Amino acid sequence: MASADAVETMDVSTGWSGAGAKAAQSRREKIEAKQKLLLANIGALIRGASSVQNLVGDVETLVTEAYSIANFRGFTIATDGSVTDPKSDSGNKEALIKCKEAVSQALKKATEADLKAKALFSTVAGGKVDVDDGPRDKIRGLPELPPKGASTEEIAAYWKSLTKEEQDFLIRWHPDEIGNLDGIEGWARDKANRASLRLKMQKLENAYSIKELKNNQRYQEMVSVLKALEKNDGKTQLLVFDPATGENGHEHTRAAIAAGNIDTADHVSTYVPGMTTNVHDSMIDVTQSMVDLKNRAENISHSKSVAMVGWIGYDAPVNPVEQASAIKPSDLLGTLKPENLAKGIPYALYKWGGQHVDFSVLGPGEAKMGGRTLARFQEGIRDSRNVGTEGLSKVHQSVLGHSYGSTTASYGVAQVRPGVVDEFVVFGSPGVKDGSWQMNTPVRHNYVLRFADDPISSGNTFKRFLVGKDTRGWFGTDPYLDGGFKKLDPYGPNTKETGHSGYLADRSDSQLQLAKVITGQVE
């Protein structure tokens, strides 16, 4: 690239004519053509190799899943990939099928990675790469943005292959895309998202009066984000800023703010809050809690740095009780239409509830969608730190989940690549996906906290009564009854606030336990 810049600025024609000038110009053009080919080949290698790397990551995840199931159920996996149940336990049939499928998919993905690598090297070695751009393009040898659907590993490799000038170009002209691309470094996401935030606020300020802006939901969400960014003495990073699209699972604005620097911190932790959390009402308080927790963690970290991320990256369910209490009698009367009543009173009431009350908190739908987004966010942090380092980054990552957010986090940790999340802790949890054996964390690195007066405990007990299962929580396995989750004691001399909302209280014993998890100091 440096050579291309030099050749691009060469002038071998001005004030020069004759055979020497023609020869020099011809030679310059040949060098430029060779540079275009080299850059195209490098671009193909970056794209292709990162795609292969992504497939290998899938293989690792599937292998880990297969062994997790096999170890938990006592299955045997032979070197040829066959899976058997020595006990021939009929209760294991479903798990056996799942284990066999994981092995089969792992082998399939491995073969696909091998064939893709072979095709890549054959294309480059055979001189078959298309030379579709060259030294004068803004992004040389690569597309201007990573392709849609690219993995976080591909995105990280793409980003690190760019010059600083090219990175700045993309941040300036594509802030919405760069700011929310998992796999890109925190400093770049922050710069892009802040630019996007300013542009969107300015657009609304030009369209509405000050009075109108006070009642504008979208604008007030942005104000909350701006105020939250002032926490930690302004040493924050806006890692996600994604206004609502209206699509299912993205009906609310998403945002994530880090207190600290995720690019350099020794410990990076992501907190997933639960029911009723939203950017407008919660971002400021969530960020303050992250600042308090970061300070507590750094106080016990033996001079290691900590970055705490408050992640509102999914549509957390609302409280249906609060919604129902705000319903007017006229709302009910308006729903009792003849066509609804004709189908019966229960149907009419169902239609009424569907219009006025959001019952999503009664199911894990939002948790599943949020889990997918969280897994990618976690992988993006790891991959942005791994690329360009010798070996693997030493960053220590943890995920914290509270209430419904613990369920969401469990779906994320269950599908994240092995080696990405080092510690997982839940508190006030109504249940996690399947159980500890599903979490892609090191063995004995899952933790749970619960106050005795937390009403979530009664909710889980009621759920077990309904379904007749010993370890069932409202949305999955109750982690407090799962032996794979180590119980941490939230009580101590500094415990002043308990219940469902006391876990993050500043300077509390519960906060200290979380700080120990974040810094990897749980005994």
Coordinates of C-alpha atoms in Angstrom, one line a residue, residues 241-487:
F241 CA -26.3 2.8 19.2
D242 CA -29.0 1.2 17.1
P243 CA -32.4 3.1 17.0
A244 CA -35.5 0.9 16.8
T245 CA -36.5 -0.4 13.4
G246 CA -40.0 -1.6 14.3
E247 CA -39.1 -5.2 13.5
N248 CA -39.9 -8.1 15.8
G249 CA -37.1 -8.1 18.5
H250 CA -36.0 -4.6 17.6
E251 CA -38.9 -2.4 18.6
H252 CA -36.8 -0.4 21.0
T253 CA -33.5 1.4 20.7
R254 CA -30.4 -0.6 21.6
A255 CA -27.4 0.8 23.3
A256 CA -24.3 -0.4 25.1
I257 CA -21.9 1.8 27.1
A258 CA -18.6 0.8 28.5
A259 CA -17.1 2.4 31.6
G260 CA -13.4 2.0 30.6
N261 CA -11.6 0.9 27.5
I262 CA -12.5 -2.5 26.1
D263 CA -9.5 -2.4 23.8
T264 CA -6.9 -2.3 26.5
A265 CA -8.6 -3.5 29.8
D266 CA -7.3 -6.7 31.4
H267 CA -10.8 -7.6 32.4
V268 CA -13.9 -6.9 30.3
S269 CA -17.3 -7.7 31.7
T270 CA -20.7 -7.3 30.1
Y271 CA -23.8 -6.8 32.2
V272 CA -27.3 -7.8 30.9
P273 CA -30.2 -6.2 32.8
G274 CA -33.7 -7.6 32.9
M275 CA -37.4 -6.8 32.7
T276 CA -38.5 -3.2 32.2
T277 CA -35.0 -2.1 31.2
N278 CA -34.9 0.4 28.3
V279 CA -32.5 3.0 27.0
H280 CA -34.7 6.0 27.9
D281 CA -35.3 5.1 31.5
S282 CA -32.4 2.9 32.4
M283 CA -29.2 3.8 30.5
I284 CA -28.0 6.4 33.0
D285 CA -28.5 4.2 36.1
V286 CA -27.1 1.1 34.4
T287 CA -24.0 3.0 33.4
Q288 CA -23.6 4.4 37.0
S289 CA -23.8 0.9 38.3
M290 CA -21.1 -0.2 35.9
V291 CA -18.9 2.7 37.0
D292 CA -19.3 1.6 40.7
L293 CA -18.7 -2.0 39.9
K294 CA -15.6 -1.2 37.8
N295 CA -14.1 0.8 40.6
R296 CA -14.8 -2.0 43.1
A297 CA -13.3 -4.6 40.8
E298 CA -10.1 -2.5 40.1
N299 CA -9.7 -1.9 43.9
I300 CA -9.2 -5.7 44.3
S301 CA -7.6 -6.4 40.9
H302 CA -3.9 -6.0 41.9
S303 CA -3.3 -3.1 39.5
K304 CA -5.2 -4.8 36.6
S305 CA -7.6 -2.6 34.6
V306 CA -11.3 -3.3 34.2
A307 CA -13.9 -2.2 31.6
M308 CA -17.6 -2.7 32.5
V309 CA -20.2 -2.7 29.7
G310 CA -23.9 -2.0 30.4
W311 CA -25.6 -3.8 27.5
I312 CA -29.2 -3.0 26.6
G313 CA -28.8 -4.8 23.3
Y314 CA -32.2 -6.5 23.2
D315 CA -35.9 -5.7 23.8
A316 CA -36.2 -6.4 27.5
P317 CA -39.9 -7.3 28.3
V318 CA -42.1 -4.8 30.0
N319 CA -44.0 -5.4 33.3
P320 CA -47.5 -6.6 32.3
V321 CA -48.9 -5.8 35.8
E322 CA -48.0 -2.1 35.4
Q323 CA -49.5 -2.0 31.9
A324 CA -52.7 -3.6 33.1
S325 CA -53.1 -1.2 36.0
A326 CA -52.9 1.7 33.6
I327 CA -55.8 0.4 31.3
K328 CA -58.9 2.5 31.2
P329 CA -62.4 1.0 31.2
S330 CA -63.0 2.5 27.8
D331 CA -60.1 0.4 26.5
L332 CA -62.0 -2.8 27.5
L333 CA -65.3 -1.6 26.1
G334 CA -63.6 -0.7 22.8
T335 CA -62.3 -4.2 22.4
L336 CA -65.7 -5.9 23.2
K337 CA -66.7 -5.7 19.6
P338 CA -69.6 -7.9 18.2
E339 CA -67.2 -9.9 16.1
N340 CA -65.0 -10.7 19.1
L341 CA -67.9 -11.4 21.4
A342 CA -69.3 -13.8 18.8
K343 CA -66.3 -16.0 19.4
G344 CA -66.9 -16.0 23.2
I345 CA -65.9 -13.8 26.2
P346 CA -62.5 -15.5 26.6
Y347 CA -61.6 -14.6 23.0
A348 CA -62.7 -11.0 23.5
L349 CA -60.6 -10.7 26.6
Y350 CA -57.7 -12.3 24.8
K351 CA -58.0 -9.7 22.0
W352 CA -58.2 -6.9 24.7
G353 CA -55.1 -8.2 26.4
G354 CA -53.2 -8.5 23.2
Q355 CA -53.9 -4.9 22.3
H356 CA -53.1 -3.3 25.7
V357 CA -50.8 -5.6 27.6
D358 CA -47.4 -7.1 26.5
F359 CA -47.1 -10.6 28.0
S360 CA -43.7 -11.3 26.5
V361 CA -42.1 -11.6 29.9
L362 CA -44.1 -14.8 30.4
G363 CA -41.9 -16.6 27.8
P364 CA -38.3 -16.8 26.7
G365 CA -38.8 -15.3 23.2
E366 CA -36.9 -12.1 23.9
A367 CA -34.2 -14.0 25.7
K368 CA -33.6 -16.2 22.7
M369 CA -33.3 -13.3 20.3
G370 CA -31.2 -11.3 22.7
G371 CA -28.9 -14.2 23.3
R372 CA -28.0 -14.4 19.7
T373 CA -27.1 -10.7 19.7
L374 CA -25.1 -11.0 22.9
A375 CA -23.1 -14.0 21.7
R376 CA -22.0 -12.1 18.7
F377 CA -21.1 -9.0 20.8
Q378 CA -18.9 -11.1 23.1
E379 CA -17.2 -12.8 20.2
G380 CA -16.6 -9.4 18.6
I381 CA -14.7 -8.1 21.7
R382 CA -12.5 -11.2 21.8
D383 CA -11.8 -11.2 18.0
S384 CA -11.1 -7.5 17.9
R385 CA -8.4 -8.1 20.7
N386 CA -7.0 -11.3 19.1
V387 CA -6.3 -10.0 15.6
G388 CA -2.8 -8.6 15.2
T389 CA -1.5 -10.1 18.5
E390 CA 1.0 -12.8 18.9
G391 CA -1.0 -15.9 19.8
L392 CA -4.3 -15.0 21.6
S393 CA -5.3 -12.0 23.5
K394 CA -5.0 -12.3 27.3
V395 CA -8.3 -10.4 27.8
H396 CA -10.4 -12.0 30.6
Q397 CA -14.1 -11.8 29.8
S398 CA -17.1 -12.3 31.9
V399 CA -20.9 -12.0 31.5
L400 CA -23.3 -10.9 34.3
G401 CA -27.0 -11.4 34.0
H402 CA -29.8 -10.1 36.3
S403 CA -33.4 -11.3 36.4
Y404 CA -34.8 -11.9 32.9
G405 CA -31.4 -10.7 31.7
S406 CA -29.8 -13.8 33.2
T407 CA -32.0 -15.9 31.0
T408 CA -31.0 -13.8 28.0
A409 CA -27.4 -14.1 29.0
S410 CA -27.6 -17.9 29.3
Y411 CA -28.9 -18.2 25.7
G412 CA -25.9 -16.1 24.6
V413 CA -23.3 -18.0 26.7
A414 CA -24.7 -21.3 25.5
Q415 CA -24.0 -20.4 21.9
V416 CA -20.9 -18.3 22.1
R417 CA -17.7 -19.9 20.8
P418 CA -15.6 -21.8 23.4
G419 CA -12.8 -19.7 24.8
V420 CA -14.7 -16.4 24.5
V421 CA -16.4 -16.1 27.9
D422 CA -14.3 -17.0 30.9
E423 CA -16.8 -16.4 33.7
F424 CA -20.6 -16.4 33.9
V425 CA -22.6 -15.2 36.9
V426 CA -26.4 -14.8 37.3
F427 CA -28.3 -13.2 40.1
G428 CA -32.1 -13.0 40.8
S429 CA -32.4 -15.6 38.0
P430 CA -35.8 -17.0 36.8
G431 CA -33.9 -19.8 35.0
V432 CA -31.1 -20.5 32.5
K433 CA -31.1 -22.4 29.2
D434 CA -31.1 -26.1 29.9
G435 CA -28.4 -26.0 32.6
S436 CA -24.8 -25.4 33.4
W437 CA -23.6 -28.1 31.0
Q438 CA -24.9 -26.0 28.1
M439 CA -22.8 -23.0 29.0
N440 CA -19.6 -22.5 26.9
T441 CA -17.5 -21.6 29.8
P442 CA -14.7 -23.4 31.6
V443 CA -15.8 -26.0 34.1
R444 CA -16.7 -24.6 37.5
H445 CA -16.7 -21.0 36.2
N446 CA -20.5 -20.5 36.4
Y447 CA -21.8 -18.7 39.5
V448 CA -25.1 -17.8 41.1
L449 CA -26.2 -15.3 43.8
R450 CA -29.6 -15.1 45.4
F451 CA -31.1 -13.2 48.4
A452 CA -33.5 -15.2 50.6
D453 CA -36.2 -12.5 50.2
D454 CA -35.8 -12.3 46.4
P455 CA -39.4 -13.0 45.0
I456 CA -37.9 -14.8 42.0
S457 CA -37.3 -17.8 44.3
S458 CA -41.0 -18.1 45.0
G459 CA -41.7 -17.8 41.3
N460 CA -39.3 -20.7 40.5
T461 CA -40.9 -22.8 43.3
F462 CA -44.3 -22.2 41.8
K463 CA -43.1 -23.2 38.3
R464 CA -41.7 -26.5 39.7
F465 CA -45.0 -27.2 41.3
L466 CA -46.8 -26.7 38.0
V467 CA -44.5 -28.9 35.9
G468 CA -43.4 -31.4 38.6
K469 CA -39.6 -31.1 37.9
D470 CA -37.1 -30.8 40.8
T471 CA -34.8 -28.2 39.2
R472 CA -37.1 -26.2 37.0
G473 CA -37.1 -22.4 37.1
W474 CA -39.6 -20.1 35.4
F475 CA -37.6 -19.9 32.1
G476 CA -35.3 -23.0 32.3
T477 CA -33.2 -24.7 34.9
D478 CA -33.0 -22.8 38.2
P479 CA -29.3 -22.1 38.5
Y480 CA -29.5 -22.1 42.3
L481 CA -30.4 -25.8 42.1
D482 CA -27.9 -26.7 39.4
G483 CA -24.7 -28.2 40.8
G484 CA -22.7 -26.7 37.9
F485 CA -23.3 -23.2 39.3
K486 CA -21.2 -22.3 42.3
K487 CA -23.3 -20.5 44.9

